C-alpha atoms as a PDB file:
ATOM      1  CA  MET A   1       0.043   0.274   0.264  1.00  0.00           C
ATOM      2  CA  ASN A   2       3.089   2.250   0.523  1.00  0.00           C
ATOM      3  CA  VAL A   3       3.551   2.378  -2.906  1.00  0.00           C
ATOM      4  CA  ILE A   4       0.002   3.374  -3.717  1.00  0.00           C
ATOM      5  CA  ILE A   5       0.936   6.468  -1.677  1.00  0.00           C
ATOM      6  CA  HIS A   6       4.197   7.197  -2.922  1.00  0.00           C
ATOM      7  CA  ILE A   7       3.223   7.418  -6.666  1.00  0.00           C
ATOM      8  CA  VAL A   8       0.542   9.824  -6.120  1.00  0.00           C
ATOM      9  CA  ILE A   9       1.738  12.967  -7.881  1.00  0.00           C
ATOM     10  CA  LEU A  10       0.604  16.606  -6.666  1.00  0.00           C
ATOM     11  CA  ALA A  11      -1.529  17.822  -9.554  1.00  0.00           C
ATOM     12  CA  LYS A  12      -2.129  21.290  -7.638  1.00  0.00           C
ATOM     13  CA  LYS A  13      -1.051  23.193  -4.927  1.00  0.00           C
ATOM     14  CA  PRO A  14      -2.539  21.618  -1.460  1.00  0.00           C
ATOM     15  CA  ASN A  15      -5.555  23.583   0.022  1.00  0.00           C
ATOM     16  CA  TYR A  16      -4.656  23.282   3.736  1.00  0.00           C
ATOM     17  CA  PRO A  17      -1.676  21.972   5.553  1.00  0.00           C
ATOM     18  CA  GLY A  18      -1.204  18.203   5.007  1.00  0.00           C
ATOM     19  CA  HIS A  19      -3.488  18.198   2.194  1.00  0.00           C
ATOM     20  CA  VAL A  20      -2.339  16.082  -0.733  1.00  0.00           C
ATOM     21  CA  PRO A  21      -4.454  16.550  -4.230  1.00  0.00           C
ATOM     22  CA  LEU A  22      -5.622  13.776  -6.295  1.00  0.00           C
ATOM     23  CA  SER A  23      -6.508  13.565  -9.885  1.00  0.00           C
ATOM     24  CA  PRO A  24      -9.632  11.676 -10.693  1.00  0.00           C
ATOM     25  CA  LEU A  25      -7.594   8.382 -11.583  1.00  0.00           C
ATOM     26  CA  GLN A  26      -5.708   8.615  -8.624  1.00  0.00           C
ATOM     27  CA  ARG A  27      -8.435   8.669  -6.189  1.00  0.00           C
ATOM     28  CA  ILE A  28      -9.872   5.920  -8.183  1.00  0.00           C
ATOM     29  CA  PHE A  29      -6.702   4.069  -7.687  1.00  0.00           C
ATOM     30  CA  LEU A  30      -6.332   5.056  -3.770  1.00  0.00           C
ATOM     31  CA  VAL A  31     -10.200   4.212  -2.984  1.00  0.00           C
ATOM     32  CA  ALA A  32      -9.425   0.717  -4.930  1.00  0.00           C
ATOM     33  CA  GLY A  33      -6.163   0.011  -2.890  1.00  0.00           C
ATOM     34  CA  SER A  34      -7.183   1.250   0.393  1.00  0.00           C
ATOM     35  CA  ALA A  35     -10.838  -0.753   0.269  1.00  0.00           C
ATOM     36  CA  ILE A  36      -8.532  -4.020  -0.675  1.00  0.00           C
ATOM     37  CA  MET A  37      -5.993  -3.385   2.118  1.00  0.00           C
ATOM     38  CA  GLY A  38      -8.810  -2.463   4.668  1.00  0.00           C
ATOM     39  CA  LEU A  39     -10.796  -6.012   4.291  1.00  0.00           C
ATOM     40  CA  LYS A  40      -7.591  -8.028   4.105  1.00  0.00           C
ATOM     41  CA  ALA A  41      -6.164  -5.941   7.259  1.00  0.00           C
ATOM     42  CA  PRO A  42      -8.870  -4.390   9.261  1.00  0.00           C
ATOM     43  CA  TRP A  43      -6.770  -3.687  12.239  1.00  0.00           C
ATOM     44  CA  ARG A  44      -5.032  -0.956   9.587  1.00  0.00           C
ATOM     45  CA  GLY A  45      -6.283   2.291  10.799  1.00  0.00           C
ATOM     46  CA  ASP A  46      -4.201   3.962   8.332  1.00  0.00           C
ATOM     47  CA  MET A  47      -6.019   2.141   5.553  1.00  0.00           C
ATOM     48  CA  ILE A  48      -9.412   2.856   6.722  1.00  0.00           C
ATOM     49  CA  SER A  49      -8.372   6.372   6.941  1.00  0.00           C
ATOM     50  CA  ILE A  50      -7.392   6.758   3.515  1.00  0.00           C
ATOM     51  CA  LEU A  51     -10.688   4.891   2.311  1.00  0.00           C
ATOM     52  CA  GLY A  52     -12.675   7.284   4.192  1.00  0.00           C
ATOM     53  CA  ASP A  53     -10.740  10.568   2.730  1.00  0.00           C
ATOM     54  CA  SER A  54     -10.592   9.206  -0.693  1.00  0.00           C
ATOM     55  CA  SER A  55     -14.251   7.896  -1.060  1.00  0.00           C
ATOM     56  CA  GLY A  56     -16.069  10.357   0.791  1.00  0.00           C
ATOM     57  CA  GLN A  57     -15.588  13.195  -1.804  1.00  0.00           C
ATOM     58  CA  PRO A  58     -17.246  14.891  -4.004  1.00  0.00           C
ATOM     59  CA  PHE A  59     -20.759  13.856  -2.868  1.00  0.00           C
ATOM     60  CA  PHE A  60     -21.267  12.112   0.700  1.00  0.00           C
ATOM     61  CA  LEU A  61     -19.002  14.358   2.867  1.00  0.00           C
ATOM     62  CA  ARG A  62     -20.658  17.468   0.854  1.00  0.00           C
ATOM     63  CA  ARG A  63     -24.041  16.141   1.756  1.00  0.00           C
ATOM     64  CA  LEU A  64     -22.552  15.511   5.429  1.00  0.00           C
ATOM     65  CA  LEU A  65     -21.425  19.051   5.659  1.00  0.00           C
ATOM     66  CA  LYS A  66     -24.724  20.634   4.278  1.00  0.00           C
ATOM     67  CA  GLN A  67     -26.630  18.391   7.239  1.00  0.00           C
ATOM     68  CA  MET A  68     -24.100  20.237   9.704  1.00  0.00           C
ATOM     69  CA  LEU A  69     -25.029  23.601   8.234  1.00  0.00           C
ATOM     70  CA  SER A  70     -28.711  23.220   8.259  1.00  0.00           C
ATOM     71  CA  ASP A  71     -28.260  22.166  12.379  1.00  0.00           C
ATOM     72  CA  GLU A  72     -27.588  25.078  15.129  1.00  0.00           C
ATOM     73  CA  THR A  73     -25.152  22.903  17.014  1.00  0.00           C
ATOM     74  CA  GLY A  74     -23.619  21.349  13.906  1.00  0.00           C
ATOM     75  CA  ARG A  75     -22.883  25.015  12.597  1.00  0.00           C
ATOM     76  CA  GLN A  76     -21.235  25.822  16.088  1.00  0.00           C
ATOM     77  CA  ILE A  77     -19.044  22.958  15.718  1.00  0.00           C
ATOM     78  CA  LEU A  78     -18.046  24.055  12.102  1.00  0.00           C
ATOM     79  CA  MET A  79     -17.515  27.563  13.279  1.00  0.00           C
ATOM     80  CA  GLU A  80     -15.488  26.464  16.389  1.00  0.00           C
ATOM     81  CA  LYS A  81     -13.741  23.400  14.556  1.00  0.00           C
ATOM     82  CA  PRO A  82     -12.879  21.835  17.787  1.00  0.00           C
ATOM     83  CA  ARG A  83     -10.528  18.905  17.950  1.00  0.00           C
ATOM     84  CA  ILE A  84     -11.202  15.464  20.161  1.00  0.00           C
ATOM     85  CA  THR A  85      -7.661  14.699  21.946  1.00  0.00           C
ATOM     86  CA  SER A  86      -6.305  13.463  25.111  1.00  0.00           C
ATOM     87  CA  ALA A  87      -5.518  17.266  26.315  1.00  0.00           C
ATOM     88  CA  SER A  88      -8.832  18.944  24.847  1.00  0.00           C
ATOM     89  CA  LEU A  89     -10.989  16.605  26.612  1.00  0.00           C
ATOM     90  CA  ASN A  90      -8.777  16.955  29.806  1.00  0.00           C
ATOM     91  CA  LEU A  91      -8.793  13.149  30.702  1.00  0.00           C
ATOM     92  CA  PRO A  92      -7.630  13.551  34.343  1.00  0.00           C
ATOM     93  CA  PHE A  93     -10.600  15.627  34.894  1.00  0.00           C
ATOM     94  CA  LEU A  94     -13.065  13.126  33.244  1.00  0.00           C
ATOM     95  CA  ARG A  95     -11.908  10.625  35.706  1.00  0.00           C
ATOM     96  CA  THR A  96     -13.028  12.626  38.583  1.00  0.00           C
ATOM     97  CA  LEU A  97     -16.721  12.581  37.254  1.00  0.00           C
ATOM     98  CA  PRO A  98     -19.497  10.847  38.618  1.00  0.00           C
ATOM     99  CA  LEU A  99     -19.655   7.134  37.213  1.00  0.00           C
ATOM    100  CA  ASN A 100     -22.893   7.857  35.625  1.00  0.00           C
ATOM    101  CA  THR A 101     -22.020  10.706  33.532  1.00  0.00           C
ATOM    102  CA  LEU A 102     -20.674  10.700  29.854  1.00  0.00           C
ATOM    103  CA  GLY A 103     -17.308  11.822  30.471  1.00  0.00           C
ATOM    104  CA  ARG A 104     -16.460   9.408  32.973  1.00  0.00           C
ATOM    105  CA  ILE A 105     -18.176   6.203  30.978  1.00  0.00           C
ATOM    106  CA  TYR A 106     -16.017   7.496  28.145  1.00  0.00           C
ATOM    107  CA  VAL A 107     -12.797   7.844  29.651  1.00  0.00           C
ATOM    108  CA  ASP A 108     -13.383   4.351  31.679  1.00  0.00           C
ATOM    109  CA  TRP A 109     -14.025   2.766  28.419  1.00  0.00           C
ATOM    110  CA  ILE A 110     -10.870   4.358  26.576  1.00  0.00           C
ATOM    111  CA  ASP A 111      -8.905   3.012  29.766  1.00  0.00           C
ATOM    112  CA  ARG A 112     -10.514  -0.495  29.538  1.00  0.00           C
ATOM    113  CA  GLU A 113     -10.179  -0.800  25.731  1.00  0.00           C
ATOM    114  CA  HIS A 114      -6.523   0.697  25.724  1.00  0.00           C
ATOM    115  CA  VAL A 115      -7.078   3.284  22.915  1.00  0.00           C
ATOM    116  CA  SER A 116      -6.722   7.015  22.829  1.00  0.00           C
ATOM    117  CA  PRO A 117      -8.254   9.933  21.426  1.00  0.00           C
ATOM    118  CA  ASP A 118      -4.791  11.034  19.941  1.00  0.00           C
ATOM    119  CA  THR A 119      -4.571   8.212  17.311  1.00  0.00           C
ATOM    120  CA  ARG A 120      -6.992   9.381  14.967  1.00  0.00           C
ATOM    121  CA  SER A 121      -5.162  10.145  11.420  1.00  0.00           C
ATOM    122  CA  PRO A 122      -5.232  13.297   9.796  1.00  0.00           C
ATOM    123  CA  THR A 123      -7.479  14.216   7.058  1.00  0.00           C
ATOM    124  CA  ARG A 124      -5.006  14.499   3.801  1.00  0.00           C
ATOM    125  CA  TYR A 125      -7.129  13.497   0.730  1.00  0.00           C
ATOM    126  CA  VAL A 126     -10.230  15.552   1.095  1.00  0.00           C
ATOM    127  CA  ASP A 127      -9.747  18.656  -1.264  1.00  0.00           C
ATOM    128  CA  ASP A 128     -12.190  20.863   0.377  1.00  0.00           C
ATOM    129  CA  PRO A 129     -10.930  22.149   3.665  1.00  0.00           C
ATOM    130  CA  GLU A 130     -14.412  22.308   5.293  1.00  0.00           C
ATOM    131  CA  GLU A 131     -15.436  18.614   4.130  1.00  0.00           C
ATOM    132  CA  ALA A 132     -11.886  17.898   5.159  1.00  0.00           C
ATOM    133  CA  TYR A 133     -12.505  18.792   8.716  1.00  0.00           C
ATOM    134  CA  VAL A 134     -16.067  17.051   8.794  1.00  0.00           C
ATOM    135  CA  MET A 135     -13.944  13.777   7.969  1.00  0.00           C
ATOM    136  CA  GLN A 136     -11.677  14.712  10.764  1.00  0.00           C
ATOM    137  CA  ARG A 137     -14.497  15.170  13.194  1.00  0.00           C
ATOM    138  CA  TYR A 138     -16.347  11.930  12.043  1.00  0.00           C
ATOM    139  CA  ARG A 139     -13.245  10.002  12.520  1.00  0.00           C
ATOM    140  CA  GLU A 140     -12.642  11.621  16.109  1.00  0.00           C
ATOM    141  CA  CYS A 141     -16.049  10.941  17.281  1.00  0.00           C
ATOM    142  CA  HIS A 142     -16.292   7.414  16.889  1.00  0.00           C
ATOM    143  CA  ASP A 143     -14.986   6.393  20.204  1.00  0.00           C
ATOM    144  CA  PHE A 144     -17.788   8.403  21.791  1.00  0.00           C
ATOM    145  CA  TYR A 145     -20.305   6.073  19.845  1.00  0.00           C
ATOM    146  CA  HIS A 146     -18.356   2.852  21.420  1.00  0.00           C
ATOM    147  CA  ALA A 147     -18.686   4.463  25.112  1.00  0.00           C
ATOM    148  CA  LEU A 148     -22.548   5.650  24.312  1.00  0.00           C
ATOM    149  CA  CYS A 149     -23.503   2.260  23.557  1.00  0.00           C
ATOM    150  CA  HIS A 150     -21.418   0.153  25.630  1.00  0.00           C
ATOM    151  CA  MET A 151     -19.729  -1.505  22.784  1.00  0.00           C
ATOM    152  CA  PRO A 152     -16.029  -3.098  22.894  1.00  0.00           C
ATOM    153  CA  THR A 153     -13.724  -2.737  20.263  1.00  0.00           C
ATOM    154  CA  ASN A 154     -13.548  -6.320  19.391  1.00  0.00           C
ATOM    155  CA  ILE A 155     -14.844  -7.535  15.686  1.00  0.00           C
ATOM    156  CA  GLU A 156     -18.576  -7.283  16.508  1.00  0.00           C
ATOM    157  CA  GLY A 157     -18.648  -4.234  18.594  1.00  0.00           C
ATOM    158  CA  GLU A 158     -16.553  -2.368  15.836  1.00  0.00           C
ATOM    159  CA  LEU A 159     -18.862  -3.924  13.063  1.00  0.00           C
ATOM    160  CA  ALA A 160     -22.188  -2.809  15.194  1.00  0.00           C
ATOM    161  CA  ILE A 161     -20.705   0.799  15.505  1.00  0.00           C
ATOM    162  CA  LYS A 162     -19.871   0.786  11.870  1.00  0.00           C
ATOM    163  CA  TRP A 163     -23.601  -0.268  11.000  1.00  0.00           C
ATOM    164  CA  LEU A 164     -24.654   2.832  12.720  1.00  0.00           C
ATOM    165  CA  GLU A 165     -22.520   4.988  11.353  1.00  0.00           C
ATOM    166  CA  PHE A 166     -23.311   3.995   8.044  1.00  0.00           C
ATOM    167  CA  VAL A 167     -27.060   4.001   8.438  1.00  0.00           C
ATOM    168  CA  ASN A 168     -27.104   7.515  10.275  1.00  0.00           C
ATOM    169  CA  MET A 169     -24.475   9.249   8.270  1.00  0.00           C
ATOM    170  CA  GLY A 170     -24.103   7.262   4.875  1.00  0.00           C
ATOM    171  CA  LEU A 171     -20.740   7.847   4.206  1.00  0.00           C
ATOM    172  CA  PRO A 172     -18.806   4.759   2.278  1.00  0.00           C
ATOM    173  CA  VAL A 173     -16.246   3.740   4.425  1.00  0.00           C
ATOM    174  CA  GLY A 174     -19.138   2.884   6.772  1.00  0.00           C
ATOM    175  CA  ALA A 175     -21.018   1.288   4.230  1.00  0.00           C
ATOM    176  CA  LEU A 176     -17.779  -1.294   3.206  1.00  0.00           C
ATOM    177  CA  SER A 177     -17.034  -2.089   6.745  1.00  0.00           C
ATOM    178  CA  ALA A 178     -20.595  -2.772   7.853  1.00  0.00           C
ATOM    179  CA  LEU A 179     -21.486  -4.945   4.359  1.00  0.00           C
ATOM    180  CA  PHE A 180     -18.010  -7.060   4.090  1.00  0.00           C
ATOM    181  CA  GLY A 181     -17.060  -6.890   7.602  1.00  0.00           C
ATOM    182  CA  PRO A 182     -19.597  -9.756   8.833  1.00  0.00           C
ATOM    183  CA  PHE A 183     -17.638 -12.099   6.633  1.00  0.00           C
ATOM    184  CA  ARG A 184     -15.088 -12.463   9.019  1.00  0.00           C
ATOM    185  CA  LEU A 185     -17.358 -13.524  11.794  1.00  0.00           C
ATOM    186  CA  ASN A 186     -18.185 -17.599  12.408  1.00  0.00           C
ATOM    187  CA  CYS A 187     -21.238 -19.086  11.567  1.00  0.00           C
ATOM    188  CA  ASN A 188     -22.821 -18.486  15.419  1.00  0.00           C
ATOM    189  CA  GLN A 189     -21.206 -15.181  15.628  1.00  0.00           C
ATOM    190  CA  ALA A 190     -22.525 -14.028  12.159  1.00  0.00           C
ATOM    191  CA  ALA A 191     -26.291 -15.517  13.109  1.00  0.00           C
ATOM    192  CA  LEU A 192     -26.296 -13.741  16.173  1.00  0.00           C
ATOM    193  CA  PHE A 193     -25.136 -10.194  14.665  1.00  0.00           C
ATOM    194  CA  ARG A 194     -27.642 -10.509  12.010  1.00  0.00           C
ATOM    195  CA  LYS A 195     -30.466 -11.272  14.372  1.00  0.00           C
ATOM    196  CA  ILE A 196     -29.788  -8.546  17.360  1.00  0.00           C
ATOM    197  CA  TYR A 197     -26.870  -6.194  16.380  1.00  0.00           C
ATOM    198  CA  ILE A 198     -27.607  -5.252  12.681  1.00  0.00           C
ATOM    199  CA  PRO A 199     -31.386  -4.579  13.478  1.00  0.00           C
ATOM    200  CA  TRP A 200     -30.334  -2.291  16.583  1.00  0.00           C
ATOM    201  CA  ALA A 201     -27.847  -0.311  14.590  1.00  0.00           C
ATOM    202  CA  VAL A 202     -30.388   0.124  11.667  1.00  0.00           C
ATOM    203  CA  ARG A 203     -33.192   1.188  14.152  1.00  0.00           C
ATOM    204  CA  ASN A 204     -31.123   3.509  16.270  1.00  0.00           C
ATOM    205  CA  GLY A 205     -29.292   5.029  13.155  1.00  0.00           C
ATOM    206  CA  LEU A 206     -32.470   5.901  11.528  1.00  0.00           C
ATOM    207  CA  VAL A 207     -34.007   7.391  14.590  1.00  0.00           C
ATOM    208  CA  ALA A 208     -31.273   9.073  16.469  1.00  0.00           C
ATOM    209  CA  LYS A 209     -30.199  12.644  15.798  1.00  0.00           C
ATOM    210  CA  THR A 210     -27.150  12.939  13.115  1.00  0.00           C
ATOM    211  CA  LEU A 211     -24.230  11.770  15.278  1.00  0.00           C
ATOM    212  CA  ILE A 212     -21.832  14.222  13.839  1.00  0.00           C
ATOM    213  CA  ASN A 213     -24.079  17.237  15.222  1.00  0.00           C
ATOM    214  CA  VAL A 214     -23.629  16.309  18.860  1.00  0.00           C
ATOM    215  CA  TYR A 215     -21.146  18.551  20.462  1.00  0.00           C
ATOM    216  CA  TRP A 216     -19.521  15.758  22.722  1.00  0.00           C
ATOM    217  CA  GLU A 217     -17.370  17.858  24.605  1.00  0.00           C
ATOM    218  CA  LYS A 218     -20.422  20.007  25.866  1.00  0.00           C
ATOM    219  CA  GLU A 219     -22.082  16.893  27.048  1.00  0.00           C
ATOM    220  CA  LEU A 220     -19.411  15.313  29.106  1.00  0.00           C
ATOM    221  CA  THR A 221     -20.729  16.220  32.598  1.00  0.00           C
ATOM    222  CA  ARG A 222     -24.365  15.059  32.002  1.00  0.00           C
ATOM    223  CA  ASP A 223     -25.848  11.945  32.721  1.00  0.00           C
ATOM    224  CA  ILE A 224     -25.141   9.298  29.900  1.00  0.00           C
ATOM    225  CA  ASN A 225     -29.078   8.065  30.185  1.00  0.00           C
ATOM    226  CA  GLU A 226     -29.994  12.091  29.436  1.00  0.00           C
ATOM    227  CA  VAL A 227     -27.638  12.052  26.672  1.00  0.00           C
ATOM    228  CA  ARG A 228     -28.939   8.914  25.126  1.00  0.00           C
ATOM    229  CA  GLN A 229     -32.297  10.474  25.175  1.00  0.00           C
ATOM    230  CA  LYS A 230     -31.568  13.908  23.917  1.00  0.00           C
ATOM    231  CA  ILE A 231     -29.940  12.071  20.954  1.00  0.00           C
ATOM    232  CA  ARG A 232     -32.609   9.450  20.781  1.00  0.00           C
ATOM    233  CA  ILE A 233     -30.348   6.429  20.923  1.00  0.00           C
ATOM    234  CA  GLU A 234     -30.310   3.334  22.954  1.00  0.00           C
ATOM    235  CA  ALA A 235     -27.538   1.187  24.526  1.00  0.00           C
ATOM    236  CA  ALA A 236     -26.791  -1.815  22.573  1.00  0.00           C
ATOM    237  CA  PRO A 237     -27.565  -5.507  24.143  1.00  0.00           C
ATOM    238  CA  PRO A 238     -24.526  -7.183  25.700  1.00  0.00           C
ATOM    239  CA  LEU A 239     -22.485  -8.882  23.006  1.00  0.00           C
ATOM    240  CA  HIS A 240     -21.641 -11.701  25.540  1.00  0.00           C
END
């Protein structure tokens, strides 16, 4: 996959720091290569990020941007452009919050799952700076969905959240993971996933507020059940 990245030729001046402009042919090649690698090695977060960047424009990210612009909170997020990092969230403070708050449940979840908000790859292959931020925000909010829904980072948990993201926000990278990821489950896991978790994800994805319009940083001290009620989302059934 490194070959794919290295052969990209800059056709025009970058639109923002780190931006890699692509021709239409280069974009097609990058989508195909990152999709294949993402399916073969789903733990490669860099490949999933490249797939998200290269497949999201021109239609899907533009539609998501319009959804943010049509929502009061979405417009505030676009204006302020917050980033979700260990520093911005103040993880030590979150560990002092009551056990029932979103912030405490989130920080307990990342501690338990050994993940960090600082590991999300920067957006590089989205041309429009506003759409690039939408893609970055989409990535950085992912762990909040896990914490909110009590989903671990195992295969079933990741696939359930990908289904939720796909139904709720409609980006191709979510569709690829949602549609092809279940083939990595064994027969019993796949049957349970189809029976319980796909219906849960579809139901909640359709009913919930568009998740990218949630200003998670402003909900951290709120009771998690109040957050779920506000967003119109249910905790997932226990996986095991």
